[in-house]
Coordinates of C-alpha atoms in Angstrom, one line a residue:
X1 CA 122.5 -143.4 -219.3
X2 CA 121.2 -144.5 -215.7
X3 CA 122.8 -148.0 -216.3
X4 CA 126.2 -146.5 -217.1
X5 CA 126.0 -144.0 -214.5
X6 CA 126.4 -147.0 -211.9
X7 CA 129.9 -147.9 -212.6
X8 CA 132.6 -146.8 -210.1
X9 CA 135.8 -148.5 -211.2
X10 CA 135.8 -147.4 -214.9
X11 CA 134.6 -144.7 -217.2
X12 CA 131.9 -145.5 -219.7
X13 CA 132.1 -144.3 -223.1
X14 CA 129.2 -143.5 -225.3
X15 CA 129.7 -142.8 -229.0
X16 CA 127.1 -141.0 -231.2
X17 CA 127.8 -141.2 -235.0
X18 CA 125.3 -139.5 -237.4
X19 CA 124.8 -137.7 -240.8
X20 CA 121.4 -136.3 -239.9
X21 CA 119.2 -134.3 -237.7
X22 CA 116.2 -134.8 -235.4
X23 CA 113.7 -132.6 -234.1
X24 CA 114.2 -133.3 -230.3
X25 CA 118.0 -132.5 -230.2
X26 CA 117.5 -129.7 -227.5
X27 CA 115.4 -132.2 -225.3
X28 CA 118.0 -134.9 -225.8
X29 CA 120.7 -132.5 -224.3
X30 CA 118.6 -131.4 -221.5
X31 CA 117.8 -135.2 -220.4
X32 CA 121.4 -136.0 -220.8
X33 CA 122.4 -133.0 -218.6
X34 CA 120.0 -134.1 -216.1
X35 CA 121.0 -137.7 -215.9
X36 CA 124.7 -136.7 -215.9
X37 CA 123.9 -134.2 -212.8
X38 CA 122.1 -136.6 -210.6
X39 CA 124.2 -139.4 -211.5
X40 CA 127.0 -141.2 -209.5
X41 CA 130.4 -140.1 -209.0
X42 CA 131.8 -141.4 -212.0
X43 CA 129.7 -140.3 -215.2
X44 CA 129.7 -141.6 -218.9
X45 CA 131.9 -139.5 -221.5
X46 CA 130.0 -138.7 -224.6
X47 CA 131.8 -138.6 -227.9
X48 CA 130.0 -137.4 -230.9
X49 CA 130.8 -137.6 -234.7
X50 CA 129.3 -135.7 -237.3
X51 CA 129.4 -136.5 -241.3
X52 CA 128.2 -134.1 -243.8
X53 CA 126.2 -130.7 -243.6
X54 CA 122.8 -132.6 -243.0
X55 CA 123.5 -133.2 -239.3
X56 CA 123.3 -130.4 -236.5
X57 CA 127.2 -129.9 -235.5
X58 CA 126.1 -127.4 -232.7
X59 CA 123.9 -130.1 -231.2
X60 CA 126.9 -132.6 -231.5
X61 CA 129.2 -130.2 -229.9
X62 CA 126.8 -129.4 -227.3
X63 CA 126.3 -133.1 -226.3
X64 CA 129.8 -133.6 -226.2
X65 CA 130.6 -130.7 -223.8
X66 CA 127.7 -131.9 -221.5
X67 CA 129.4 -135.4 -221.5
X68 CA 133.0 -134.4 -221.0
X69 CA 133.9 -135.9 -224.2
X70 CA 135.0 -134.6 -227.7
X71 CA 133.6 -133.9 -230.8
X72 CA 134.7 -134.3 -234.5
X73 CA 133.2 -134.2 -238.0
X74 CA 134.2 -134.5 -241.7
X75 CA 132.4 -132.9 -244.7
X76 CA 134.7 -135.3 -246.8
X77 CA 133.8 -138.9 -247.3
X78 CA 137.2 -139.7 -248.1
X79 CA 138.4 -138.4 -244.5
X80 CA 135.7 -140.7 -242.6
X81 CA 138.1 -143.2 -241.4
X82 CA 140.9 -141.1 -240.5
X83 CA 138.9 -138.9 -238.3
X84 CA 136.9 -141.3 -236.7
X85 CA 140.1 -143.4 -235.9
X86 CA 141.5 -140.3 -234.4
X87 CA 138.4 -139.6 -232.1
X88 CA 138.7 -143.3 -231.1
X89 CA 142.4 -142.9 -230.2
X90 CA 141.4 -139.8 -228.2
X91 CA 138.6 -141.6 -226.1
X92 CA 140.8 -144.8 -225.6
X93 CA 143.9 -143.2 -224.2
X94 CA 142.6 -140.8 -221.3
X95 CA 145.4 -140.3 -218.8
X96 CA 143.6 -137.8 -216.4
X97 CA 139.7 -137.6 -215.7
X98 CA 137.4 -135.6 -213.8
X99 CA 139.4 -132.4 -214.1
X100 CA 138.9 -129.6 -212.0
X101 CA 140.7 -126.2 -211.8
X102 CA 140.9 -124.1 -208.4
X103 CA 139.9 -120.6 -209.7
X104 CA 140.3 -117.8 -207.1
X105 CA 137.0 -116.5 -206.0
X106 CA 138.4 -113.0 -205.9
X107 CA 138.3 -112.3 -209.9
X108 CA 135.5 -109.8 -210.9
X109 CA 134.3 -112.2 -213.5
X110 CA 135.2 -115.3 -215.4
X111 CA 134.0 -117.2 -218.6
X112 CA 135.3 -120.5 -219.3
X113 CA 135.0 -122.4 -222.6
X114 CA 133.9 -125.1 -222.2
X115 CA 132.5 -125.0 -218.7
X116 CA 133.0 -128.6 -218.2
X117 CA 136.6 -129.5 -218.8
X118 CA 137.0 -132.7 -221.0
X119 CA 139.4 -135.6 -220.0
X120 CA 143.2 -135.3 -221.0
X121 CA 144.2 -137.8 -223.5
X122 CA 147.7 -139.1 -224.4
X123 CA 148.8 -137.2 -227.5
X124 CA 146.0 -134.8 -227.6
X125 CA 146.6 -131.2 -226.0
X126 CA 143.7 -130.2 -223.6
X127 CA 142.7 -126.6 -224.8
X128 CA 140.6 -124.5 -222.6
X129 CA 139.9 -120.7 -223.3
X130 CA 138.1 -118.0 -221.3
X131 CA 138.0 -114.4 -220.2
X132 CA 138.5 -112.9 -216.9
X133 CA 138.7 -109.5 -215.1
X134 CA 140.7 -109.0 -212.1
X135 CA 144.2 -110.1 -210.8
X136 CA 144.8 -113.6 -211.9
X137 CA 147.0 -115.9 -209.5
X138 CA 150.5 -116.8 -210.7
X139 CA 149.7 -120.4 -210.1
X140 CA 146.4 -122.8 -210.7
X141 CA 145.9 -125.9 -208.9
X142 CA 144.5 -128.6 -211.2
X143 CA 142.8 -132.0 -209.5
X144 CA 141.9 -135.0 -211.6
X145 CA 141.5 -138.9 -211.3
X146 CA 144.1 -141.1 -212.8
X147 CA 143.5 -144.7 -214.6
X148 CA 143.8 -146.3 -211.0
X149 CA 141.0 -144.1 -209.8
X150 CA 143.4 -142.5 -207.5
X151 CA 143.5 -138.5 -207.1
X152 CA 146.1 -136.4 -208.8
X153 CA 146.9 -132.9 -208.0
X154 CA 149.4 -130.4 -209.6
X155 CA 150.3 -126.9 -209.3
X156 CA 150.7 -125.1 -213.0
X157 CA 152.5 -122.0 -213.3
X158 CA 150.6 -119.5 -215.3
X159 CA 152.9 -118.0 -218.2
X160 CA 151.9 -114.5 -219.8
X161 CA 151.9 -115.0 -223.8
X162 CA 154.2 -112.4 -225.4
X163 CA 154.8 -113.1 -228.9
X164 CA 151.2 -114.7 -229.8
X165 CA 147.9 -113.1 -229.9
X166 CA 145.9 -115.7 -228.3
X167 CA 142.6 -113.7 -228.2
X168 CA 142.5 -113.8 -231.9
X169 CA 143.7 -117.8 -232.2
X170 CA 140.6 -118.5 -229.7
X171 CA 138.3 -116.6 -231.2
X172 CA 136.9 -119.3 -233.6
X173 CA 136.6 -121.9 -230.7
X174 CA 134.8 -119.3 -228.7
X175 CA 132.3 -118.5 -231.6
X176 CA 131.5 -122.1 -232.0
X177 CA 130.8 -122.5 -228.2
X178 CA 128.8 -119.6 -227.6
X179 CA 126.7 -120.5 -230.8
X180 CA 126.3 -124.0 -229.1
X181 CA 124.9 -122.1 -226.1
X182 CA 122.7 -119.7 -227.8
X183 CA 121.1 -122.8 -230.0
X184 CA 120.4 -124.9 -226.7
X185 CA 119.1 -122.0 -224.7
X186 CA 117.5 -120.1 -227.9
X187 CA 118.9 -117.1 -226.4
X188 CA 118.6 -113.7 -228.4
X189 CA 121.1 -112.3 -226.0
X190 CA 123.9 -115.0 -227.0
X191 CA 123.1 -114.7 -230.4
X192 CA 123.8 -110.9 -230.5
X193 CA 126.9 -111.5 -228.5
X194 CA 128.1 -114.1 -231.1
X195 CA 127.2 -111.5 -233.9
X196 CA 129.2 -108.7 -232.0
X197 CA 132.2 -110.9 -231.6
X198 CA 132.2 -111.8 -235.3
X199 CA 131.9 -108.3 -236.3
X200 CA 134.6 -107.0 -234.2
X201 CA 137.1 -109.8 -235.1
X202 CA 136.1 -110.7 -238.8
X203 CA 135.4 -114.1 -238.2
X204 CA 132.2 -115.4 -239.8
X205 CA 129.3 -117.0 -237.6
X206 CA 125.9 -118.4 -238.2
X207 CA 124.3 -114.9 -237.4
X208 CA 126.7 -112.7 -239.9
X209 CA 127.6 -112.8 -243.6
X210 CA 131.0 -112.0 -245.2
X211 CA 130.8 -109.7 -247.9
X212 CA 134.0 -108.8 -250.0
X213 CA 134.1 -105.2 -251.3
X214 CA 136.6 -104.5 -254.2
X215 CA 137.1 -100.9 -254.4
X216 CA 139.5 -101.1 -257.0
X217 CA 141.9 -103.2 -259.0
X218 CA 144.5 -103.9 -256.1
X219 CA 142.4 -103.7 -252.9
X220 CA 139.6 -106.3 -251.5
X221 CA 138.5 -105.5 -248.1
X222 CA 136.4 -108.4 -246.3
X223 CA 133.6 -107.0 -244.2
X224 CA 131.6 -109.1 -242.0
X225 CA 127.8 -107.9 -241.7
X226 CA 124.7 -109.0 -239.8
X227 CA 122.5 -111.1 -242.0
X228 CA 119.5 -108.4 -241.9
X229 CA 122.0 -105.7 -242.9
X230 CA 123.1 -107.4 -246.0
X231 CA 120.0 -106.4 -248.0
X232 CA 120.0 -102.8 -246.8
X233 CA 123.6 -102.0 -247.4
X234 CA 124.5 -103.9 -250.5
X235 CA 124.2 -101.8 -253.8
X236 CA 124.8 -103.8 -256.6
X237 CA 126.7 -102.4 -259.4
X238 CA 125.0 -101.4 -262.6
X239 CA 125.5 -103.5 -265.7
X240 CA 128.0 -102.2 -268.1
X241 CA 129.7 -99.9 -265.4
X242 CA 133.3 -101.0 -265.2
X243 CA 134.4 -98.2 -262.6
X244 CA 131.5 -99.2 -260.1
X245 CA 132.5 -101.0 -256.9
X246 CA 132.3 -104.8 -257.0
X247 CA 130.7 -106.8 -254.2
X248 CA 131.1 -110.6 -253.8
X249 CA 129.1 -112.2 -251.1
X250 CA 130.7 -115.2 -249.5
X251 CA 127.1 -115.9 -248.0
X252 CA 127.1 -117.4 -244.5
X253 CA 130.3 -119.4 -243.9
X254 CA 128.5 -121.3 -241.0
X255 CA 127.6 -125.0 -241.2
X256 CA 124.1 -124.4 -240.3
X257 CA 121.8 -126.2 -237.8
X258 CA 121.0 -129.3 -239.6
X259 CA 118.6 -130.4 -242.3
X260 CA 115.6 -132.4 -241.1
X261 CA 114.2 -132.6 -244.7
X262 CA 117.2 -134.1 -246.2
X263 CA 117.4 -136.3 -243.0
X264 CA 113.6 -137.5 -243.4
X265 CA 114.3 -138.3 -247.1
X266 CA 117.5 -140.3 -246.2
X267 CA 119.4 -138.3 -248.9
X268 CA 123.1 -139.5 -248.4
X269 CA 125.5 -136.7 -247.4
X270 CA 127.0 -134.8 -250.1
X271 CA 124.4 -136.1 -252.6
X272 CA 122.4 -132.8 -253.1
X273 CA 124.1 -130.6 -250.6
X274 CA 123.5 -126.9 -251.6
X275 CA 126.4 -125.5 -253.4
X276 CA 128.3 -122.6 -251.6
X277 CA 129.4 -119.5 -253.1
X278 CA 132.6 -119.8 -255.2
X279 CA 134.5 -117.7 -252.5
X280 CA 133.5 -119.7 -249.6
X281 CA 133.8 -123.1 -251.2
X282 CA 137.5 -122.3 -251.9
X283 CA 138.3 -121.3 -248.2
X284 CA 136.7 -124.6 -247.0
X285 CA 138.0 -126.7 -249.5
X286 CA 141.5 -125.3 -249.0
X287 CA 141.4 -125.6 -245.2
X288 CA 139.7 -129.2 -245.5
X289 CA 142.4 -130.6 -248.0
X290 CA 145.3 -128.8 -245.8
X291 CA 144.3 -130.4 -242.5
X292 CA 142.8 -133.5 -243.7
X293 CA 144.6 -134.5 -246.6
X294 CA 147.9 -133.1 -247.8
X295 CA 149.5 -131.5 -244.6
X296 CA 148.3 -134.1 -242.1
X297 CA 151.6 -133.7 -240.1
X298 CA 152.4 -129.8 -240.3
X299 CA 150.5 -126.7 -240.0
X300 CA 150.3 -123.0 -241.0
X301 CA 152.6 -121.7 -238.1
X302 CA 155.6 -124.3 -239.2
X303 CA 155.2 -122.9 -243.0
X304 CA 155.1 -119.5 -241.9
X305 CA 158.4 -119.6 -239.9
X306 CA 160.0 -121.6 -242.7
X307 CA 159.4 -119.4 -245.7
X308 CA 159.9 -115.9 -243.7
X309 CA 163.5 -116.7 -243.9
X310 CA 163.2 -117.0 -247.9
X311 CA 161.2 -113.9 -248.6
X312 CA 159.3 -111.5 -246.4
X313 CA 156.5 -111.4 -248.9
X314 CA 155.7 -115.4 -248.4
X315 CA 155.6 -114.4 -244.6
X316 CA 153.1 -111.8 -245.2
X317 CA 150.9 -113.6 -248.0
X318 CA 150.8 -117.1 -245.7
X319 CA 149.9 -115.1 -242.6
X320 CA 146.8 -113.6 -244.3
X321 CA 146.0 -116.8 -246.0
X322 CA 146.2 -118.6 -242.7
X323 CA 144.1 -116.0 -240.9
X324 CA 141.5 -116.8 -243.6
X325 CA 141.7 -120.5 -243.0
X326 CA 141.4 -120.1 -239.2
X327 CA 137.5 -119.7 -239.9
X328 CA 137.4 -123.5 -240.9
X329 CA 139.9 -126.1 -239.6
X330 CA 143.4 -125.0 -240.0
X331 CA 143.6 -123.7 -236.3
X332 CA 142.5 -127.2 -235.0
X333 CA 145.1 -128.7 -237.0
X334 CA 147.8 -126.4 -235.6
X335 CA 146.8 -127.3 -232.2
X336 CA 146.0 -131.0 -232.1
X337 CA 148.8 -132.0 -234.7
X338 CA 151.8 -129.8 -234.2
X339 CA 151.2 -128.1 -230.7
X340 CA 153.1 -124.9 -232.3
X341 CA 151.1 -122.4 -230.6

């Protein structure tokens, strides 16, 4: 990292591709953060790619955030080449680097995710999210560095969203980023914050578990619960009692924090990975196949807008389905491929 930090006419790229995890991942993040903070004017960009469930995807996301790069992953061996090619294309087509935003200091509070703005690449939208309190300005001054190392400055006009609830759309991204910071800092406060957001929005997280409660033959109500509360609140139906309520646990729909044992045994990804509950498996497979294989060039919003003209029930059903798939990869598909939001 020190050797790469001495460059001044180009931006070095570092790629980390792994299908396993190691014990000192937090130390790696802290060392890299220290090197980049004390380095030269041009810092290397770190791109990470995770394969399967044995690697710590939150470590990879955190490392990419620290290095102002991008993170991608796949849980399907058939998609490795496609997803890695997309990551390499993003890394090799940077049009604006070292991006900063002139945020006014008179805001009461401001949270920006991620805090270090990644580079803008051709064909890949740059997505930032955050929360603020106070009067937000009508324009924001954005500054960056072009390929010839010259400075680029632009005033961006702030547009208020009218027909789209962006807080719901960006919840999945916010939960992932906060989980990365909670893992790195081992902060119980951040873990509780993630769990609170998960309970308020019904988006699953590493610290909550999703329960489907079937009260009758027509209604199924998803209810996110904190992991310690599951065993206290679930009353299993008695055998042979058809009128009692039915509970289906989807378990924790998070990807976990890696598997050191499987990595040490050099088990190939997917060889003996624990099988997810049936409901969770259906959601994950549906989202993965939708985004990576079948609908690689369209998205949920496109389908919803098209079918809404055909039948109002299609609109309702697809809206509910896409809300469920947003827990997984579907929102990323809509953002990066179709830019329909």
